[in-house]
Coordinates of C-alpha atoms in Angstrom, one line a residue:
Chain A
M1 CA 156.3 144.4 69.1
N2 CA 156.7 141.0 67.5
A3 CA 155.0 139.7 71.1
F4 CA 152.4 142.2 70.6
L5 CA 151.6 141.0 67.2
A6 CA 152.1 137.5 67.6
T7 CA 149.3 137.9 70.6
I8 CA 146.7 139.3 68.0
A9 CA 147.9 136.6 65.9
R10 CA 147.1 133.7 68.0
D11 CA 143.7 135.2 68.9
L12 CA 142.9 135.3 65.6
R13 CA 144.1 131.8 64.5
L14 CA 141.7 130.6 67.8
A15 CA 138.9 132.0 66.9
T16 CA 139.0 131.4 63.7
R17 CA 139.6 127.5 64.1
R18 CA 138.0 126.1 67.3
G19 CA 134.3 126.0 65.6
G20 CA 134.4 129.4 64.6
E21 CA 133.5 131.6 67.2
A22 CA 134.1 135.0 64.9
A23 CA 131.6 133.5 62.9
L24 CA 128.9 133.1 66.1
T25 CA 128.6 136.8 67.0
L26 CA 128.0 137.4 63.3
G27 CA 125.4 135.2 63.1
F28 CA 124.3 137.0 66.6
F29 CA 124.3 140.2 64.6
V30 CA 122.4 139.4 61.5
V31 CA 119.6 137.0 63.2
A32 CA 119.3 139.9 65.8
I33 CA 118.5 142.6 63.0
T34 CA 116.2 139.9 61.4
L35 CA 114.1 140.1 64.5
F36 CA 113.6 143.9 64.3
P37 CA 111.1 144.4 60.7
F38 CA 108.8 141.4 63.3
G39 CA 108.7 143.3 65.9
V40 CA 108.0 146.5 64.7
G41 CA 106.2 145.3 61.1
P42 CA 107.9 145.3 57.5
G43 CA 107.1 148.8 56.1
P44 CA 110.3 150.1 54.3
E45 CA 109.5 153.6 55.5
L46 CA 109.3 153.1 59.4
L47 CA 112.6 150.4 58.7
G48 CA 114.9 152.8 56.8
R49 CA 114.2 155.4 59.7
I50 CA 115.4 153.4 62.6
A51 CA 117.5 151.6 60.4
A52 CA 120.8 152.9 61.5
G53 CA 119.9 152.8 65.4
I54 CA 118.7 148.9 64.8
I55 CA 122.5 148.7 63.8
W56 CA 123.8 150.5 65.8
V57 CA 122.1 148.8 69.2
T58 CA 122.9 145.4 67.3
A59 CA 126.6 145.8 67.4
L60 CA 126.6 146.6 70.6
L61 CA 125.0 143.7 71.6
A62 CA 126.7 141.5 69.7
A63 CA 129.7 142.9 71.2
T64 CA 128.4 142.4 74.5
V65 CA 127.9 138.5 73.8
S66 CA 130.9 137.7 72.9
F67 CA 133.6 139.6 75.8
D68 CA 132.9 136.6 77.9
R69 CA 135.0 134.6 75.6
L70 CA 137.8 137.3 75.8
F71 CA 139.4 136.0 79.0
R72 CA 137.8 132.9 80.0
A73 CA 139.4 130.3 78.2
D74 CA 142.8 131.6 78.7
M75 CA 142.2 131.7 82.7
E76 CA 140.7 128.2 82.5
D77 CA 143.7 126.7 80.8
G78 CA 146.3 128.8 82.1
T79 CA 147.7 130.8 79.3
L80 CA 146.9 133.8 80.8
E81 CA 149.3 133.0 83.3
L82 CA 151.8 132.7 80.9
L83 CA 150.8 135.8 79.0
A84 CA 151.5 137.9 82.4
L85 CA 154.8 136.2 83.3
Q86 CA 156.1 137.4 80.2
P87 CA 158.4 140.4 79.2
L88 CA 155.3 142.0 77.2
P89 CA 153.4 144.4 79.8
L90 CA 150.0 143.0 80.5
E91 CA 148.6 146.3 79.4
L92 CA 149.6 145.6 75.9
V93 CA 148.5 141.9 76.3
V94 CA 145.0 143.6 77.1
L95 CA 145.8 145.7 74.2
A96 CA 146.3 143.2 71.7
K97 CA 143.4 141.1 72.5
A98 CA 141.2 143.7 72.3
I99 CA 142.5 144.9 68.8
A100 CA 141.7 141.0 67.8
H101 CA 138.1 141.0 69.1
W102 CA 137.5 144.3 67.3
L103 CA 138.8 142.6 64.5
M104 CA 136.6 139.0 64.8
T105 CA 133.2 141.8 66.2
G106 CA 133.7 145.5 65.4
L107 CA 135.3 145.3 61.9
A108 CA 133.3 142.6 60.9
V109 CA 129.9 143.9 61.8
T110 CA 131.1 147.2 59.9
L111 CA 131.9 145.0 57.1
L112 CA 128.4 143.4 57.2
A113 CA 126.7 146.6 58.6
P114 CA 125.4 147.5 54.3
L115 CA 123.8 144.6 54.0
M116 CA 122.0 144.7 57.2
G117 CA 121.3 148.7 56.1
L118 CA 120.1 147.6 52.6
M119 CA 117.7 144.7 53.8
L120 CA 116.7 147.6 56.4
N121 CA 116.3 150.0 53.4
L122 CA 118.9 152.4 54.9
P123 CA 118.8 155.6 52.7
G124 CA 121.6 156.1 50.7
D125 CA 123.2 159.0 51.8
A126 CA 123.6 157.5 55.1
Y127 CA 126.3 154.3 54.2
L128 CA 128.9 156.5 55.0
P129 CA 128.1 157.9 58.3
L130 CA 127.2 154.8 59.5
I131 CA 130.0 153.1 58.4
A132 CA 132.8 155.4 59.4
G133 CA 131.0 155.9 62.9
L134 CA 131.0 151.8 63.2
L135 CA 134.8 151.6 62.2
I136 CA 135.9 154.7 65.0
G137 CA 133.0 153.9 67.8
T138 CA 133.6 150.0 67.5
P139 CA 136.9 149.7 69.1
S140 CA 135.9 151.8 71.9
L141 CA 133.6 149.1 73.2
S142 CA 136.0 146.1 72.2
L143 CA 138.6 148.1 75.0
L144 CA 135.8 149.1 77.2
G145 CA 134.5 145.9 77.2
G146 CA 137.6 144.1 78.1
V147 CA 137.6 145.9 81.3
G148 CA 134.5 144.4 81.9
A149 CA 135.4 141.0 80.9
A150 CA 138.8 140.9 83.1
L151 CA 136.8 142.1 85.7
V152 CA 134.0 139.4 86.1
L153 CA 136.8 136.7 85.6
G154 CA 136.7 134.6 88.6
A155 CA 133.1 135.7 89.3
R156 CA 130.1 133.8 89.8
R157 CA 127.2 134.0 86.8
G158 CA 130.5 135.8 85.4
G159 CA 129.2 136.0 81.6
A160 CA 125.6 137.3 83.0
L161 CA 127.2 140.2 84.8
I162 CA 129.3 141.8 81.6
G163 CA 126.3 142.8 80.4
L164 CA 125.1 145.0 83.5
L165 CA 128.6 145.8 83.8
V166 CA 129.8 147.7 79.8
L167 CA 126.3 148.4 78.2
P168 CA 126.2 151.8 80.1
L169 CA 129.1 152.7 79.0
F170 CA 128.6 152.3 75.4
L171 CA 125.6 155.1 75.8
P172 CA 128.3 157.7 74.4
A173 CA 129.7 155.8 71.4
L174 CA 125.9 154.5 70.5
I175 CA 124.7 158.3 70.8
F176 CA 127.4 160.0 68.7
G177 CA 127.5 157.0 66.5
V178 CA 123.6 157.6 65.3
S179 CA 123.6 161.1 65.4
A180 CA 126.4 160.8 62.7
V181 CA 123.9 159.3 60.1
E182 CA 121.3 161.6 61.3
A183 CA 123.8 164.6 60.6
V184 CA 124.4 163.8 57.1
L185 CA 121.0 163.2 56.7
I186 CA 119.9 166.4 57.6
G187 CA 122.4 167.7 55.8
M188 CA 124.9 168.9 58.5
P189 CA 128.4 168.3 58.7
L190 CA 129.6 164.5 59.4
A191 CA 133.4 165.7 60.6
P192 CA 132.1 166.4 64.3
H193 CA 130.1 163.6 65.1
L194 CA 133.1 161.5 64.1
L195 CA 135.7 163.7 65.8
I196 CA 133.9 163.1 68.9
L197 CA 133.8 159.2 67.8
A198 CA 137.6 159.9 67.8
A199 CA 138.0 161.5 71.2
L200 CA 135.8 158.5 72.9
L201 CA 138.1 156.2 71.3
A202 CA 141.1 158.1 72.8
V203 CA 139.8 157.9 76.2
A204 CA 138.8 154.4 76.0
L205 CA 142.4 153.1 75.0
P206 CA 143.8 153.7 78.6
V207 CA 140.9 153.3 80.8
G208 CA 140.7 149.9 78.8
A209 CA 145.0 148.7 78.6
F210 CA 145.2 150.0 82.6
G211 CA 142.1 149.2 83.9
G212 CA 142.3 146.0 82.0
A213 CA 145.4 144.9 83.1
A214 CA 144.6 146.1 87.0
A215 CA 141.7 143.4 86.8
L216 CA 143.9 141.0 85.5
R217 CA 146.3 140.9 88.3
L218 CA 143.3 140.7 90.6
A219 CA 142.3 137.6 89.0
L220 CA 145.5 136.3 88.7
E221 CA 146.7 136.4 92.0
Chain B
M1 CA 144.7 165.7 106.1
P2 CA 146.3 162.5 104.0
S3 CA 147.5 161.2 107.3
F4 CA 144.6 162.2 109.2
L5 CA 142.4 160.5 106.6
H6 CA 144.9 157.0 106.9
S7 CA 144.5 157.3 110.7
L8 CA 140.7 156.9 110.1
A9 CA 141.6 153.6 108.6
S10 CA 142.3 151.7 111.9
P11 CA 139.1 150.3 112.8
A12 CA 138.9 151.2 116.2
R13 CA 139.6 154.7 115.9
F14 CA 137.1 155.0 113.0
Q15 CA 134.6 153.5 115.9
R16 CA 136.1 155.9 118.5
I17 CA 135.6 159.1 115.6
A18 CA 132.4 158.0 114.4
N19 CA 130.7 157.3 118.0
A20 CA 131.0 161.0 118.5
I21 CA 129.9 162.3 115.2
M22 CA 126.5 160.1 114.8
P23 CA 124.9 161.9 117.3
W24 CA 125.5 165.0 116.1
A25 CA 124.7 163.8 112.8
V26 CA 121.4 163.0 113.1
L27 CA 120.2 165.8 115.3
L28 CA 121.0 167.4 111.9
T29 CA 119.7 165.2 110.1
V30 CA 116.1 165.3 112.2
G31 CA 116.2 169.2 112.6
L32 CA 117.0 170.4 108.9
I33 CA 115.0 167.7 106.9
G34 CA 111.9 168.3 109.2
T35 CA 112.4 172.2 109.3
G36 CA 112.7 172.1 105.6
V37 CA 109.8 169.6 104.8
V38 CA 107.7 171.9 107.3
W39 CA 108.7 175.2 105.7
G40 CA 108.6 173.7 102.1
L41 CA 105.2 172.2 102.2
A42 CA 103.5 174.8 104.2
F43 CA 105.1 178.1 104.4
S44 CA 107.3 178.3 101.2
P45 CA 105.2 179.9 98.2
P46 CA 103.7 178.2 95.5
D47 CA 105.2 178.8 91.9
Y48 CA 103.5 181.0 89.7
Q49 CA 103.1 178.5 87.0
Q50 CA 103.4 174.7 88.9
G51 CA 101.2 175.9 91.7
D52 CA 102.1 173.5 95.2
T53 CA 103.5 170.6 92.5
V54 CA 106.8 172.7 92.4
R55 CA 107.0 171.5 96.3
V56 CA 108.4 167.6 94.9
M57 CA 111.6 169.7 94.6
Y58 CA 112.2 170.4 98.5
I59 CA 112.5 165.9 98.3
H60 CA 113.4 165.9 94.8
V61 CA 116.5 168.6 93.8
P62 CA 118.3 167.0 97.6
A63 CA 117.9 163.6 96.4
A64 CA 119.3 164.1 92.8
W65 CA 122.5 166.0 94.3
M66 CA 123.3 162.9 97.1
A67 CA 122.6 160.6 93.6
M68 CA 125.8 161.9 92.5
A69 CA 127.7 163.1 95.5
C70 CA 127.6 159.5 96.8
Y71 CA 128.9 158.4 93.3
A72 CA 132.2 160.5 93.6
V73 CA 132.0 159.4 97.5
M74 CA 132.4 155.8 96.2
A75 CA 134.7 156.4 93.5
L76 CA 137.2 158.3 95.7
L77 CA 137.1 155.6 98.3
S78 CA 137.4 153.0 95.7
A79 CA 140.5 154.4 94.6
S80 CA 142.1 155.2 97.6
F81 CA 141.2 151.2 98.5
L82 CA 143.1 150.3 95.4
I83 CA 146.5 152.6 95.8
W84 CA 146.4 152.4 99.8
K85 CA 144.5 149.0 100.1
H86 CA 142.5 150.1 103.6
Q87 CA 140.0 147.9 104.0
L88 CA 137.9 150.0 105.5
A89 CA 138.1 152.4 102.4
D90 CA 136.6 149.2 101.0
L91 CA 134.3 148.9 103.2
A92 CA 133.1 152.5 103.4
A93 CA 132.7 152.2 99.2
R94 CA 130.2 149.1 99.3
A95 CA 128.4 150.9 102.2
C96 CA 127.8 153.9 99.6
A97 CA 126.2 151.9 96.8
P98 CA 122.8 150.9 98.1
I99 CA 122.4 154.1 100.0
G100 CA 123.3 156.2 96.4
A101 CA 121.6 153.5 94.8
C102 CA 118.0 154.9 96.9
F103 CA 119.3 158.4 96.8
T104 CA 119.3 158.2 92.9
A105 CA 115.7 156.1 93.1
V106 CA 113.9 158.4 94.8
A107 CA 115.1 161.0 92.4
L108 CA 113.9 158.8 89.7
I109 CA 110.8 158.1 91.4
T110 CA 109.6 162.3 92.5
G111 CA 110.8 163.4 89.6
S112 CA 108.4 160.7 87.6
L113 CA 105.9 161.8 90.3
W114 CA 106.7 165.8 89.6
G115 CA 106.7 164.9 85.8
K116 CA 103.1 163.6 84.9
P117 CA 101.4 166.6 86.2
T118 CA 103.9 169.9 84.9
W119 CA 105.2 167.9 81.8
G120 CA 101.9 165.3 81.5
T121 CA 103.7 162.3 81.2
W122 CA 105.1 160.2 83.5
W123 CA 108.6 159.7 81.7
V124 CA 110.3 161.2 78.9
W125 CA 113.9 160.5 77.3
D126 CA 115.3 163.8 78.5
A127 CA 118.5 164.0 79.0
R128 CA 119.1 164.5 83.2
L129 CA 116.4 162.0 83.1
T130 CA 118.5 159.5 81.2
S131 CA 121.4 160.1 83.0
V132 CA 120.2 159.9 86.3
L133 CA 118.6 156.3 85.2
I134 CA 122.5 155.6 83.6
L135 CA 124.1 156.0 87.0
F136 CA 121.2 154.0 88.7
F137 CA 122.4 151.1 85.9
L138 CA 125.9 151.7 87.4
Y139 CA 125.3 151.8 90.9
L140 CA 123.4 148.3 90.4
G141 CA 126.4 146.7 88.4
Y142 CA 128.6 147.7 91.3
M143 CA 126.6 146.2 94.0
A144 CA 126.4 143.0 91.5
L145 CA 129.6 142.8 91.2
A146 CA 131.1 143.4 94.7
A147 CA 128.7 140.5 95.6
A148 CA 129.7 138.1 92.9
F149 CA 132.8 136.8 94.4
D150 CA 133.1 133.7 96.2
D151 CA 135.9 135.8 97.9
R152 CA 135.2 139.5 99.7
E153 CA 138.4 140.6 99.0
R154 CA 138.2 139.9 96.0
G155 CA 135.0 141.4 95.0
G156 CA 135.9 144.6 96.5
R157 CA 139.0 145.1 94.6
A158 CA 137.3 144.5 91.3
A159 CA 134.3 146.8 92.2
A160 CA 136.4 149.6 93.0
I161 CA 138.1 149.2 89.3
L162 CA 134.6 149.3 88.3
A163 CA 133.8 152.6 90.9
C164 CA 136.7 154.4 89.0
V165 CA 136.3 153.3 85.6
G166 CA 132.5 154.6 85.7
A167 CA 133.6 157.7 87.6
I168 CA 135.6 158.5 84.4
N169 CA 133.0 157.9 82.0
L170 CA 130.3 159.2 84.1
P171 CA 130.7 162.6 82.9
I172 CA 131.3 161.2 79.3
I173 CA 128.1 159.8 79.1
K174 CA 126.3 162.4 81.2
Y175 CA 127.4 165.0 78.4
S176 CA 126.5 163.1 75.9
V177 CA 123.3 162.6 76.9
E178 CA 123.0 166.0 77.3
W179 CA 123.7 166.8 74.1
W180 CA 121.5 164.4 73.0
N181 CA 118.2 165.6 74.0
T182 CA 117.3 167.9 76.7
L183 CA 113.0 169.2 78.1
H184 CA 114.5 169.5 81.9
Q185 CA 115.1 172.9 83.1
G186 CA 118.5 173.7 83.4
A187 CA 120.4 174.4 86.7
S188 CA 118.9 177.1 88.7
V189 CA 121.3 176.8 92.4
F190 CA 124.9 176.4 91.1
R191 CA 125.2 178.9 89.1
M192 CA 128.2 181.4 87.9
D193 CA 125.9 184.5 88.7
G194 CA 124.2 183.2 91.5
P195 CA 120.7 181.3 92.4
T196 CA 117.8 182.1 89.8
I197 CA 115.4 180.6 92.1
D198 CA 113.4 182.8 94.9
N199 CA 115.0 182.9 98.2
A200 CA 111.3 182.1 99.6
M201 CA 112.1 178.7 98.0
L202 CA 116.3 178.8 98.1
W203 CA 116.3 178.5 102.0
P204 CA 113.9 175.3 102.7
L205 CA 115.8 174.2 99.8
V206 CA 119.3 174.3 101.6
L207 CA 118.2 173.0 104.6
T208 CA 116.6 169.7 103.2
G209 CA 120.0 169.7 101.2
I210 CA 122.0 169.9 103.8
G211 CA 119.9 167.1 105.8
F212 CA 120.0 165.1 103.2
N213 CA 123.9 165.3 103.5
A214 CA 123.8 164.6 107.3
L215 CA 121.6 161.5 106.3
F216 CA 124.4 160.0 103.9
V217 CA 126.5 160.4 106.8
V218 CA 124.3 158.5 109.3
L219 CA 123.3 155.9 107.2
L220 CA 127.3 155.5 106.0
L221 CA 128.2 155.5 109.2
V222 CA 125.6 152.9 110.5
R223 CA 125.8 151.0 107.7
I224 CA 129.9 150.5 108.0
K225 CA 129.8 149.9 112.3
S226 CA 127.4 147.3 111.6
E227 CA 129.4 145.6 108.4
L228 CA 132.3 145.9 111.1
L229 CA 130.7 143.9 113.7
A230 CA 128.8 141.6 111.2
R231 CA 133.1 140.9 110.9
R232 CA 134.1 140.4 114.1
I233 CA 130.7 138.2 115.0
E234 CA 132.5 136.0 111.6
V235 CA 135.5 135.9 113.1
L236 CA 134.7 135.2 116.4
Q237 CA 132.4 132.2 115.3
R238 CA 135.2 130.7 113.5
A239 CA 137.8 130.9 115.9
R240 CA 134.8 128.9 118.4
A241 CA 134.4 126.2 115.9
A242 CA 138.1 126.3 115.6
G243 CA 138.7 125.8 119.1
R244 CA 135.4 122.8 119.3
S245 CA 137.4 120.5 116.7

């Protein structure tokens, strides 16, 4: 357990100290959202209607651009081999790294979402389902993305490949994240959508841990 | 059965069996698709609502079946490659991907041609269309990953892991998308209460459906055999280059 927590803490320290990698992802999130009013027009009515979708899609993209850093730096300086040699199973190393990634991207994006919602004229009732959905839905992105990030280690143009590999897998989280908001706006119950997001997370946990560890073992051979 | 499948892993035995199957598979492909298409285009009745447009079905539906079946075969081969490390399973899984991608593309394009006269639009963000499009992206991702490594063995294993992860997620994606939006008609052949499609249309469809399966076998065998030959050429060239120096 100590090694597990230490891995998380190490990743968090690296991300906050080395040129603020966590801030880069958030910067991308905010800038990408700013593009939408220019693209679809500044009308508050239209923006309010698509605000939840904009925030969710941008959250997926922000997570995707940050996956390349998840294992690559550790692979290049040899840390990954030491992580694999320690007694902690590689599956748990992958989980720890996914948790650290989520704290820096998913959680950070969730905390920023209300501010972005305000700027996009998101209806008042939509804040709770949006935040709850992001909170439950984004961990599965970090887990599934971790598999993609581990798979492209050692591949040519790996960074560009990740998006093609993982974005299709994010579709269910996007669908139910946005439908949670829609459901609340038309007066339907919120719980089923959140439960499905939680179920997706329950699938992503083993897939992310075992798939990611298998891919790392392959990269370390 | 497993021991038979393992014995297939020897390239020499595979070549012998493939050579024995090949002429029959070609015969089935040409005969069934030929008969099915002629029957479907010329002798089956037009639909009472869609008229002659319904004849797109005899290509569209089998292509869509094969698009999904190919992914299943690819995922099973990938899993067996990861478990037993048979090189031939890797070869076969990789050979599946472009074939499956082509079937998916054919299903999407013929579907689009069918959609224009019946739904009045080339493309709608309907559940089935969207999930087939995602399937197409999964094939592209698999092929891109398999080709992205300098070491072929490594590329094969990375792609195999991706195929397995994709196979777990594919049903989830399909059902989420289905919940999201549905305009496409429901299944009318594989149903618990028997097909709801008329026999005059079902028979040509069954013929082209089996014909497409035979076509898949033919293409798969050709691709695997040519890849085996390509590797042998590579080995011989290397041996010759080594002999010269």
